[in-house]
XYZ file of C-alpha atoms in Angstrom:
655
model
C 36.118 80.205 -50.298
C 37.316 79.382 -46.818
C 39.283 83.041 -44.610
C 42.160 83.032 -43.462
C 43.081 82.506 -40.204
C 44.151 85.791 -38.689
C 41.003 87.234 -40.708
C 38.917 84.125 -38.427
C 41.165 85.585 -35.319
C 40.132 89.329 -36.077
C 36.750 88.822 -36.187
C 36.073 86.282 -32.819
C 37.736 89.434 -31.579
C 35.142 91.951 -32.508
C 32.209 89.331 -31.995
C 29.913 90.403 -29.880
C 28.721 86.597 -29.262
C 27.160 85.684 -25.920
C 26.372 82.059 -26.384
C 29.819 80.390 -25.253
C 28.728 77.231 -27.427
C 28.763 79.545 -30.467
C 32.367 80.866 -29.564
C 33.527 77.476 -29.432
C 32.113 76.136 -32.843
C 33.932 79.730 -34.410
C 37.422 78.413 -32.594
C 37.270 75.135 -34.078
C 35.830 76.433 -37.277
C 39.543 78.732 -37.035
C 41.315 76.134 -35.560
C 41.075 73.657 -38.634
C 42.454 75.378 -40.865
C 45.577 77.135 -38.917
C 45.490 74.501 -35.868
C 48.709 76.776 -34.430
C 47.025 80.126 -34.154
C 47.261 80.960 -30.277
C 44.668 83.578 -30.428
C 41.758 81.271 -31.656
C 42.943 79.058 -28.821
C 43.104 81.533 -25.906
C 39.419 82.741 -26.871
C 38.402 79.102 -26.819
C 39.981 78.102 -23.069
C 37.985 81.512 -22.202
C 34.325 79.938 -23.584
C 35.468 76.442 -22.037
C 36.261 78.125 -18.392
C 33.126 80.410 -18.933
C 31.066 76.734 -19.830
C 32.461 75.623 -17.040
C 34.225 72.766 -19.390
C 37.515 72.858 -17.590
C 38.714 69.813 -18.689
C 38.435 70.530 -21.764
C 40.240 74.236 -21.677
C 43.238 72.495 -19.658
C 43.511 70.216 -22.168
C 43.650 72.705 -25.199
C 46.216 74.357 -22.975
C 48.280 71.067 -23.189
C 48.342 71.123 -26.794
C 48.942 75.226 -27.335
C 52.486 74.029 -25.421
C 54.012 76.446 -23.239
C 53.672 79.261 -26.104
C 49.396 79.219 -24.813
C 50.222 78.913 -21.356
C 53.142 81.961 -21.308
C 49.381 83.881 -23.190
C 47.120 82.819 -20.878
C 49.094 82.440 -17.058
C 45.796 83.328 -15.138
C 43.620 81.286 -17.151
C 45.872 78.211 -16.343
C 45.979 78.931 -12.889
C 42.452 79.207 -13.065
C 41.733 75.920 -14.863
C 44.079 74.058 -12.273
C 41.942 75.508 -9.681
C 38.838 74.467 -10.645
C 40.627 71.256 -10.905
C 41.317 70.376 -7.670
C 45.445 71.316 -8.080
C 45.708 74.280 -5.929
C 49.071 73.947 -5.170
C 50.177 74.081 -8.956
C 47.047 76.749 -9.334
C 48.817 79.139 -6.666
C 52.583 78.425 -8.100
C 51.642 79.656 -11.332
C 49.515 82.845 -10.205
C 52.688 83.872 -7.812
C 54.715 83.478 -11.099
C 52.757 85.938 -12.507
C 53.195 89.444 -13.104
C 51.040 89.653 -9.898
C 48.429 91.588 -11.881
C 45.283 91.673 -8.680
C 43.273 88.744 -10.377
C 46.120 86.655 -9.655
C 46.336 87.887 -6.110
C 43.290 87.301 -6.061
C 43.623 83.470 -6.773
C 47.048 82.839 -5.294
C 45.240 83.797 -2.177
C 42.250 81.303 -2.953
C 44.924 78.588 -3.359
C 46.110 79.097 -0.182
C 42.829 79.570 0.952
C 42.334 75.749 -0.083
C 45.536 74.679 1.383
C 44.260 75.796 4.271
C 47.607 78.019 4.365
C 45.666 80.920 5.765
C 48.318 83.095 7.423
C 49.106 83.965 4.274
C 45.674 84.581 2.769
C 44.958 86.953 5.087
C 48.134 88.480 4.055
C 47.235 88.515 0.412
C 43.556 89.940 1.083
C 45.070 92.673 3.551
C 47.181 93.920 0.700
C 44.382 93.743 -1.982
C 42.413 95.417 0.998
C 44.812 98.224 1.042
C 45.471 98.869 -2.502
C 42.261 100.512 -4.768
C 39.779 97.953 -6.198
C 39.528 98.107 -10.089
C 35.972 97.489 -10.090
C 32.859 97.800 -7.821
C 32.039 94.864 -6.125
C 35.413 93.511 -5.837
C 35.238 95.482 -2.664
C 32.420 93.515 -1.251
C 34.075 89.569 -2.586
C 37.121 90.593 -0.480
C 35.160 91.199 2.821
C 33.476 88.023 2.206
C 36.753 86.221 1.429
C 38.618 87.675 4.889
C 35.609 86.742 6.664
C 36.173 83.690 5.820
C 39.427 83.947 6.349
C 39.402 85.161 9.242
C 36.544 82.483 11.290
C 39.380 79.089 9.829
C 42.258 81.761 11.428
C 40.402 80.621 14.187
C 39.422 77.159 13.793
C 43.250 76.647 13.021
C 44.017 77.675 16.363
C 45.994 80.668 14.865
C 42.995 83.107 16.316
C 45.755 85.600 17.158
C 46.629 86.573 13.509
C 43.184 87.697 13.505
C 42.338 91.996 14.130
C 39.334 91.877 14.044
C 37.070 89.320 16.971
C 34.033 91.367 17.203
C 31.374 91.925 14.701
C 30.571 95.275 13.150
C 28.165 97.414 11.671
C 29.624 96.268 8.078
C 29.205 92.854 9.020
C 25.807 92.936 9.236
C 24.945 94.470 6.323
C 25.030 91.474 4.219
C 24.332 87.928 4.464
C 27.943 86.577 3.482
C 29.687 88.860 6.339
C 26.965 88.179 8.965
C 27.464 84.396 8.297
C 31.257 84.021 8.045
C 31.332 86.496 11.291
C 29.018 83.654 13.071
C 31.349 81.056 11.955
C 34.151 83.003 13.759
C 32.165 83.402 16.904
C 31.917 79.334 16.687
C 35.408 78.912 17.120
C 36.021 81.337 19.934
C 33.053 79.427 21.388
C 31.263 82.578 21.036
C 28.310 80.588 20.983
C 25.535 82.834 22.360
C 26.978 85.563 19.932
C 26.949 83.060 16.731
C 23.354 82.958 17.018
C 22.326 86.227 17.037
C 24.516 86.407 14.114
C 22.943 83.747 11.985
C 19.624 84.959 12.749
C 20.573 88.196 11.106
C 22.100 86.402 7.935
C 19.066 84.809 7.753
C 16.772 87.266 7.869
C 19.222 88.889 5.188
C 18.850 86.525 2.818
C 15.109 86.022 2.678
C 15.192 89.634 2.072
C 17.372 90.043 -0.610
C 16.257 91.252 -3.854
C 19.000 90.372 -5.681
C 18.482 86.625 -6.051
C 15.501 84.258 -6.762
C 14.170 81.987 -4.730
C 15.994 78.845 -5.949
C 19.082 80.623 -5.195
C 17.433 82.026 -1.619
C 16.481 78.416 -0.656
C 20.387 77.117 -1.973
C 21.677 79.919 0.322
C 19.450 79.037 3.743
C 20.465 75.564 3.220
C 24.055 75.861 4.872
C 22.910 78.750 7.745
C 19.767 76.332 8.567
C 22.722 73.669 9.344
C 25.219 75.916 11.117
C 21.753 76.919 13.772
C 20.946 73.607 14.204
C 24.612 72.800 15.282
C 24.378 75.985 18.051
C 20.836 75.333 18.924
C 21.834 71.958 20.388
C 25.232 72.740 21.281
C 23.050 75.726 23.607
C 20.681 72.943 24.637
C 17.993 74.502 22.355
C 16.502 71.040 21.691
C 12.838 72.238 20.392
C 14.772 75.142 17.942
C 16.653 72.735 16.563
C 14.311 69.873 15.937
C 12.047 72.614 14.673
C 14.790 73.625 12.043
C 15.804 70.070 11.125
C 11.863 69.100 10.043
C 12.338 71.414 7.510
C 15.790 70.999 6.249
C 15.938 69.249 3.453
C 19.809 67.341 2.523
C 18.588 66.256 -0.479
C 19.466 69.907 -1.953
C 22.040 70.849 -0.233
C 24.921 71.502 -3.496
C 28.115 71.322 -1.247
C 28.339 67.810 -0.828
C 31.103 68.238 1.590
C 28.209 69.987 4.032
C 25.236 67.758 3.111
C 27.791 65.181 4.758
C 28.444 67.972 7.537
C 24.813 68.090 8.034
C 23.496 64.283 7.789
C 26.032 63.713 10.785
C 25.194 66.513 12.700
C 21.380 65.285 12.969
C 21.812 61.680 13.083
C 24.246 63.137 16.386
C 21.043 64.436 17.871
C 19.299 61.091 17.597
C 21.923 59.914 19.686
C 19.717 60.127 23.057
C 16.170 58.812 21.877
C 14.882 55.619 22.355
C 14.635 54.760 19.257
C 18.460 55.064 18.399
C 20.386 52.050 17.213
C 24.329 52.618 16.503
C 24.291 50.032 14.090
C 21.620 51.372 11.913
C 23.708 55.026 12.228
C 27.117 53.189 11.069
C 25.303 51.691 8.302
C 23.966 54.924 7.459
C 27.495 56.998 8.146
C 29.316 53.760 5.295
C 26.688 54.282 3.002
C 27.847 58.309 2.648
C 29.770 59.206 -1.139
C 33.573 59.852 -1.029
C 34.317 63.333 -1.558
C 35.239 64.658 -4.501
C 39.344 66.413 -4.808
C 37.169 69.645 -5.453
C 35.143 69.799 -2.421
C 36.663 67.992 0.503
C 36.904 68.936 4.043
C 38.998 71.184 5.612
C 41.803 68.827 8.032
C 39.720 69.968 11.328
C 36.262 69.264 10.097
C 37.794 65.466 8.440
C 39.639 65.237 11.843
C 36.167 65.353 13.468
C 34.759 62.973 10.721
C 37.575 60.581 11.707
C 36.397 60.964 15.344
C 32.718 59.850 14.660
C 34.116 56.775 12.578
C 36.345 55.597 15.186
C 34.034 56.278 18.193
C 30.874 54.257 16.224
C 33.344 51.502 15.786
C 34.034 51.546 19.287
C 30.202 51.853 20.378
C 29.409 48.863 18.297
C 32.031 46.757 19.652
C 34.930 46.678 15.875
C 37.684 47.181 18.815
C 39.917 45.024 16.020
C 39.305 46.902 13.198
C 40.141 50.609 15.165
C 43.494 48.898 16.123
C 44.479 47.815 12.958
C 43.005 51.076 11.041
C 44.773 53.434 13.795
C 48.002 51.399 14.159
C 48.448 51.744 10.116
C 47.686 55.492 10.440
C 50.061 56.100 13.120
C 52.976 54.520 12.392
C 53.210 56.775 9.775
C 52.857 59.775 11.752
C 56.352 61.546 13.049
C 56.500 60.865 16.696
C 55.943 63.182 18.997
C 53.825 65.396 17.475
C 50.615 67.416 18.826
C 48.646 67.338 15.979
C 45.157 66.626 17.047
C 44.126 64.690 14.070
C 47.498 62.290 14.835
C 46.156 62.278 18.980
C 43.032 61.134 17.636
C 44.121 58.012 16.190
C 45.656 57.753 19.231
C 42.999 57.824 21.909
C 40.962 55.871 19.248
C 43.850 53.131 19.688
C 43.910 53.476 23.561
C 40.320 52.671 23.575
C 40.399 50.072 21.518
C 43.120 48.267 23.353
C 41.321 49.222 26.652
C 37.701 47.552 25.205
C 36.163 50.786 26.335
C 37.017 50.408 30.175
C 38.111 53.116 32.578
C 39.678 53.188 35.726
C 42.348 50.669 36.884
C 41.076 47.712 33.909
C 41.538 49.748 31.445
C 44.865 51.412 32.480
C 45.999 48.014 32.871
C 45.146 47.318 29.327
C 46.970 50.886 27.817
C 50.756 50.661 30.133
C 51.906 48.347 27.825
C 51.143 50.105 24.986
C 53.344 52.721 26.221
C 56.645 50.196 26.820
C 56.309 50.718 22.094
C 55.831 54.213 21.648
C 57.068 55.467 24.187
C 56.614 59.136 22.550
C 52.767 58.826 21.755
C 51.201 62.068 22.983
C 47.685 61.250 22.731
C 48.628 57.952 24.273
C 50.419 60.143 26.839
C 47.362 62.333 27.561
C 44.512 59.077 27.731
C 46.963 58.065 30.480
C 46.712 60.579 32.487
C 43.440 61.171 31.984
C 42.610 57.566 33.234
C 45.246 58.291 36.646
C 42.869 61.352 37.177
C 39.564 59.863 37.082
C 40.969 57.287 39.849
C 41.898 60.568 41.676
C 45.975 58.987 41.090
C 47.336 62.179 40.521
C 50.346 61.325 41.703
C 50.698 58.852 39.176
C 49.853 61.557 36.724
C 52.050 63.744 37.739
C 55.090 61.021 37.124
C 54.057 60.070 34.017
C 53.962 63.223 32.229
C 56.868 64.153 34.072
C 58.539 61.354 32.665
C 58.322 61.903 29.130
C 58.482 66.054 28.719
C 61.784 64.929 30.975
C 63.153 62.964 27.939
C 62.207 65.611 25.709
C 64.210 67.480 27.821
C 67.166 66.170 26.168
C 66.812 66.579 22.915
C 68.674 68.475 20.253
C 65.188 68.492 18.078
C 63.720 71.542 17.578
C 60.993 69.805 16.990
C 60.939 67.835 20.134
C 61.637 70.442 22.103
C 58.129 72.687 20.845
C 56.315 69.679 21.923
C 57.637 69.483 24.777
C 56.751 72.982 25.908
C 53.373 72.855 23.682
C 51.321 74.827 25.824
C 48.662 71.806 26.165
C 50.554 69.892 27.444
C 51.806 72.212 30.060
C 48.345 73.628 30.835
C 48.072 69.829 31.905
C 50.694 69.662 34.133
C 50.437 73.058 35.587
C 46.587 71.968 36.256
C 48.285 68.784 38.308
C 50.633 70.701 40.304
C 47.410 72.875 41.026
C 46.104 70.005 42.602
C 48.441 68.837 44.954
C 49.041 72.557 45.807
C 52.541 72.801 43.959
C 52.428 76.094 43.510
C 56.343 76.498 43.540
C 56.457 73.760 40.472
C 53.432 75.640 38.769
C 55.899 78.888 38.649
C 58.766 77.124 37.758
C 57.406 75.174 34.494
C 55.265 78.555 33.455
C 58.638 80.738 33.251
C 60.649 77.508 31.406
C 57.576 77.329 28.769
C 57.145 81.628 28.615
C 60.967 81.573 28.049
C 60.957 79.204 25.422
C 58.072 80.628 22.807
C 59.370 84.069 24.120
C 63.013 84.016 21.722
C 60.229 82.791 18.366
C 58.854 84.399 16.652
C 54.988 83.202 16.959
C 54.856 82.433 20.058
C 50.987 81.955 22.100
C 50.199 85.443 23.955
C 47.512 83.379 26.416
C 50.567 81.558 28.072
C 53.336 84.356 28.038
C 50.075 86.150 29.994
C 50.101 83.239 32.230
C 53.235 82.824 32.973
C 53.281 86.564 33.986
C 50.724 86.846 36.340
C 52.436 83.636 38.188
C 55.496 85.424 37.969
C 54.135 88.058 39.966
C 53.318 86.236 43.025
C 56.784 85.379 43.807
C 59.042 87.275 46.223
C 62.190 86.861 44.168
C 63.424 89.638 42.160
C 64.474 86.789 39.270
C 61.179 86.572 39.053
C 59.379 89.718 39.080
C 62.421 90.614 36.240
C 60.911 87.702 34.083
C 57.855 88.912 34.635
C 58.093 92.273 33.129
C 60.069 90.876 30.535
C 57.398 88.713 29.189
C 54.841 91.753 29.430
C 56.686 93.947 27.627
C 56.555 91.467 25.161
C 53.296 91.274 25.211
C 53.076 95.078 24.663
C 55.450 95.073 21.602
C 52.799 92.894 20.197
C 49.872 95.110 20.867
C 50.160 97.904 22.836
C 46.995 98.192 24.110
C 46.645 95.099 26.052
C 45.668 96.425 29.528
C 46.404 92.572 31.635
C 49.759 93.295 29.773
C 49.700 97.330 30.793
C 48.673 96.236 34.479
C 51.342 93.303 34.965
C 54.048 95.244 33.511
C 53.172 98.240 36.083
C 52.951 95.648 38.637
C 56.271 94.084 37.598
C 58.571 97.207 38.209
C 56.478 98.905 40.846
C 59.077 98.224 43.590
C 62.348 98.531 41.792
C 61.622 101.268 38.789
C 58.725 103.395 39.539
C 59.811 105.681 37.427
C 59.885 103.899 34.557
C 56.288 103.075 35.019
C 54.371 106.386 36.023
C 53.243 107.434 32.580
C 52.326 104.023 31.230
C 50.038 103.752 34.954
C 48.186 106.507 33.904
C 46.740 104.219 30.842
C 45.016 101.925 33.659
C 41.791 102.829 35.861
C 42.540 104.849 39.024
C 41.754 103.054 42.107
C 39.858 105.314 43.366
C 36.855 104.562 40.357
C 37.549 100.720 41.284
C 36.851 101.109 44.852
C 33.768 104.103 43.892
C 30.790 101.696 45.378
C 32.857 99.844 48.497
C 32.090 101.201 52.189
C 35.598 100.497 53.777
C 34.397 101.176 57.242
C 31.208 99.324 56.845
C 32.895 96.097 55.495
C 35.359 96.838 58.926
C 32.535 96.755 61.135
C 31.322 93.260 59.375
C 33.903 91.266 60.263
C 35.444 89.199 58.086
C 33.684 85.294 57.342
C 35.293 83.125 58.474
C 34.995 79.283 56.937
C 33.654 76.616 59.380
C 34.541 73.614 57.011
C 37.491 71.402 57.999
C 41.485 72.403 55.713
C 41.148 69.659 53.163
C 43.833 66.886 52.595
C 45.373 66.359 49.694
C 45.576 62.491 47.846
C 49.194 61.984 49.098
C 48.326 63.040 53.240
C 48.370 60.040 55.086
C 47.938 62.018 58.802
C 44.620 61.957 60.692
C 43.764 65.365 61.637
C 43.311 65.708 65.655
C 39.516 65.435 66.771
C 38.212 68.445 69.207
C 35.029 68.010 71.313
C 33.095 69.125 68.279
C 34.052 66.237 65.810
C 34.343 63.172 68.169
C 31.942 60.798 66.484
C 28.347 60.008 68.149
C 28.454 56.763 69.223
C 25.382 55.011 67.412
C 22.810 53.214 69.348
C 22.474 50.022 69.801
C 19.174 48.596 69.113
C 17.564 46.022 71.316
C 17.623 42.364 69.464
C 21.029 42.540 69.619
C 21.564 42.753 72.957
C 21.811 39.916 75.681
C 19.076 39.193 77.655
C 20.710 39.230 80.990
C 22.682 41.710 80.246
C 22.595 44.469 83.401
C 23.422 47.999 82.496
C 24.497 49.150 86.065
C 27.067 45.971 85.533
C 30.576 47.073 83.614
C 30.944 44.009 80.678
C 33.579 41.792 80.335
C 36.356 42.731 78.747
C 37.831 39.244 77.892
C 34.073 38.158 76.595
C 35.817 38.085 73.213
C 38.150 35.644 73.943
C 37.501 31.454 73.511
C 36.499 29.935 77.590
C 40.061 28.032 78.199
C 42.296 31.586 76.865
C 40.555 33.764 79.899
C 41.511 34.110 83.207
C 39.218 33.092 85.383
C 38.732 29.173 83.276
C 38.679 26.868 85.508
C 39.265 23.117 83.521
C 37.254 20.222 85.449
C 38.344 16.547 86.331
C 41.905 15.371 87.571
C 43.259 14.753 84.017
C 42.098 18.620 83.224
C 43.939 20.140 86.510
C 47.018 18.640 85.855
C 47.725 19.492 82.495
C 46.365 23.298 83.430
C 49.382 22.470 86.421
C 51.876 21.547 84.316
C 53.997 23.965 81.559
C 53.131 25.004 78.517
C 55.233 24.445 75.878
C 58.818 26.609 76.140
C 57.883 27.402 79.578
C 60.391 27.260 82.675
C 60.451 24.089 84.655
C 59.027 23.600 88.024
C 62.392 22.620 89.716
C 64.027 26.725 89.250
C 67.379 27.088 88.300
C 68.145 22.722 88.697
C 68.869 22.410 84.967
C 70.704 26.176 84.762
C 73.845 27.579 85.365
C 72.754 30.900 86.729
C 76.249 32.281 87.675
C 77.318 32.351 84.635
C 77.404 35.713 82.883
C 76.639 34.028 79.019
C 74.939 31.333 79.784
C 71.745 30.834 77.985
C 68.779 28.104 78.750
C 68.359 25.326 76.057
C 64.999 24.507 75.342
C 64.157 20.087 75.573
C 64.233 18.270 72.248
C 60.775 16.607 73.988
C 57.213 18.482 74.197
C 56.230 18.981 77.751
C 53.088 18.270 78.399
C 52.411 15.673 75.856
C 51.519 12.384 76.082
C 55.221 10.354 76.224
C 55.936 8.441 72.989
C 56.232 4.807 73.043
C 58.453 2.682 71.205
C 56.834 0.871 68.243
C 55.957 -3.036 68.189
C 57.409 -5.149 66.076
C 54.425 -6.775 63.548
C 54.920 -10.460 64.262
C 53.215 -13.374 62.192
C 49.658 -14.650 63.146
């Protein structure tokens, strides 16, 4: 006799079966008797999740309807997350009762959606609360470290509170590895090398994993080590490590492709390197699944590599076609690095990888069709700099920024004062020695970003330091406001403290008395300096002549020390009858008949020499001119003097 559905549900609830397949079979038997048994459906979903059968679990949730989904929202969100539908998973997890499990899942969904700031905020809240189980704190450390590294890669490093690895990070290989990734993103490669070695040693010495699991964990560490060694120039270590790297054993397809690309790039300078073979290997790489795809910065680098390879094998038309299509779908202007990379590849394809004036000749017409393309403008500026034409580079960039100044769109204003573009313009001004322009540009950019909730602190810091060099009271006031904004963000910022004190030192000394105590005393800074010895030694003077800018056309006055030394003429180029004691004839370079010593030979020659030249004055003096008339003008005759007389032509007669 078959049991009732409630009895089967109770039996499953009390069951201690560890084989998930057996649980699924029991649930299937119960659901045949009572298809609408929500509890049996719920248990079946959990068993399918534990068996990694996420498609079947989602199918069961859909069959159970809203009743089952409302009963198991966390399971529903987790299944969607594992199937690559992170956005839906995050929304469902956020709409639940906000249990710790749901918040963990929501943070992980934000991480995969590359909303690292929100993921970091959730992990920060979870760390402050009491953990529900022993290993939760360990998992939170790992996830926070990974999130901090991604914040650095996404250029949001100001949100990372911990910049240096602590003792806790060196206790486990996962935390050491995440700290190393953060160092790589910041460019601290020497520190990353040490942390990666520590992570490798900890993984090899761990007793919690089997040898097979250790090998799987060591592969990503080795991939990062090879990259760091290559960048640091330690080619021997990188080659030795790459020899024992078996790419086929890397479980993550995205990590495997990164390792493959890095391996190909490391062989690009070898004599056996072939760009055509490399391109063929890259094209044969399999497509990534939705659950194992590149992050945005990784995808941008991969796309840049692909475009570079196509340019190297002269596929210019293919690059133009592909990039033009994608650029049409992108908003303009934008500071997206991925869009800028596509613009640069498009410009390089149009110029057929030519630099200098030839490249500019091909790229400049594109500016008329895409006047707001940031990547194209930066490429043109770079080519002008390569040709040392800084004036034209400044003109192009200023023209683009002036157009954005007139826009009322806030997004366009963000592009106008983008730190990267401001840095390029300031660097060009510095090359030309335009100090006032530098202060003006930095002050405008800092004033704009200071009103924003999220601002680039390095830009405000640089602007404040530049304004301190000005003697204007308005500039000092603005510098003080900028440093005050930085101190609100980080009261321990020593640069901002020193800048704030310097900005108010001449006007409000009482206001900075307490803050100046936080700075290093002057006597401590000058403790190792012997002022008397420096004064006795004197001041070194540079013997180099002052450099002139490219715009200057004046030539410096020549002193006796800088007069050019006369070149010694070789004997083979001297005349045979040259007398060194006599001065050479100054008219020796003129034709013979144009020299003052020329005397023609023969009767006709003497008459020609005595006759007037064309347009000359007649020998008859003033006979033909009215010298008494005040406004008399000598009129040239129509006949050419000194030439043969014209004779009338004879009529041609019949023979």
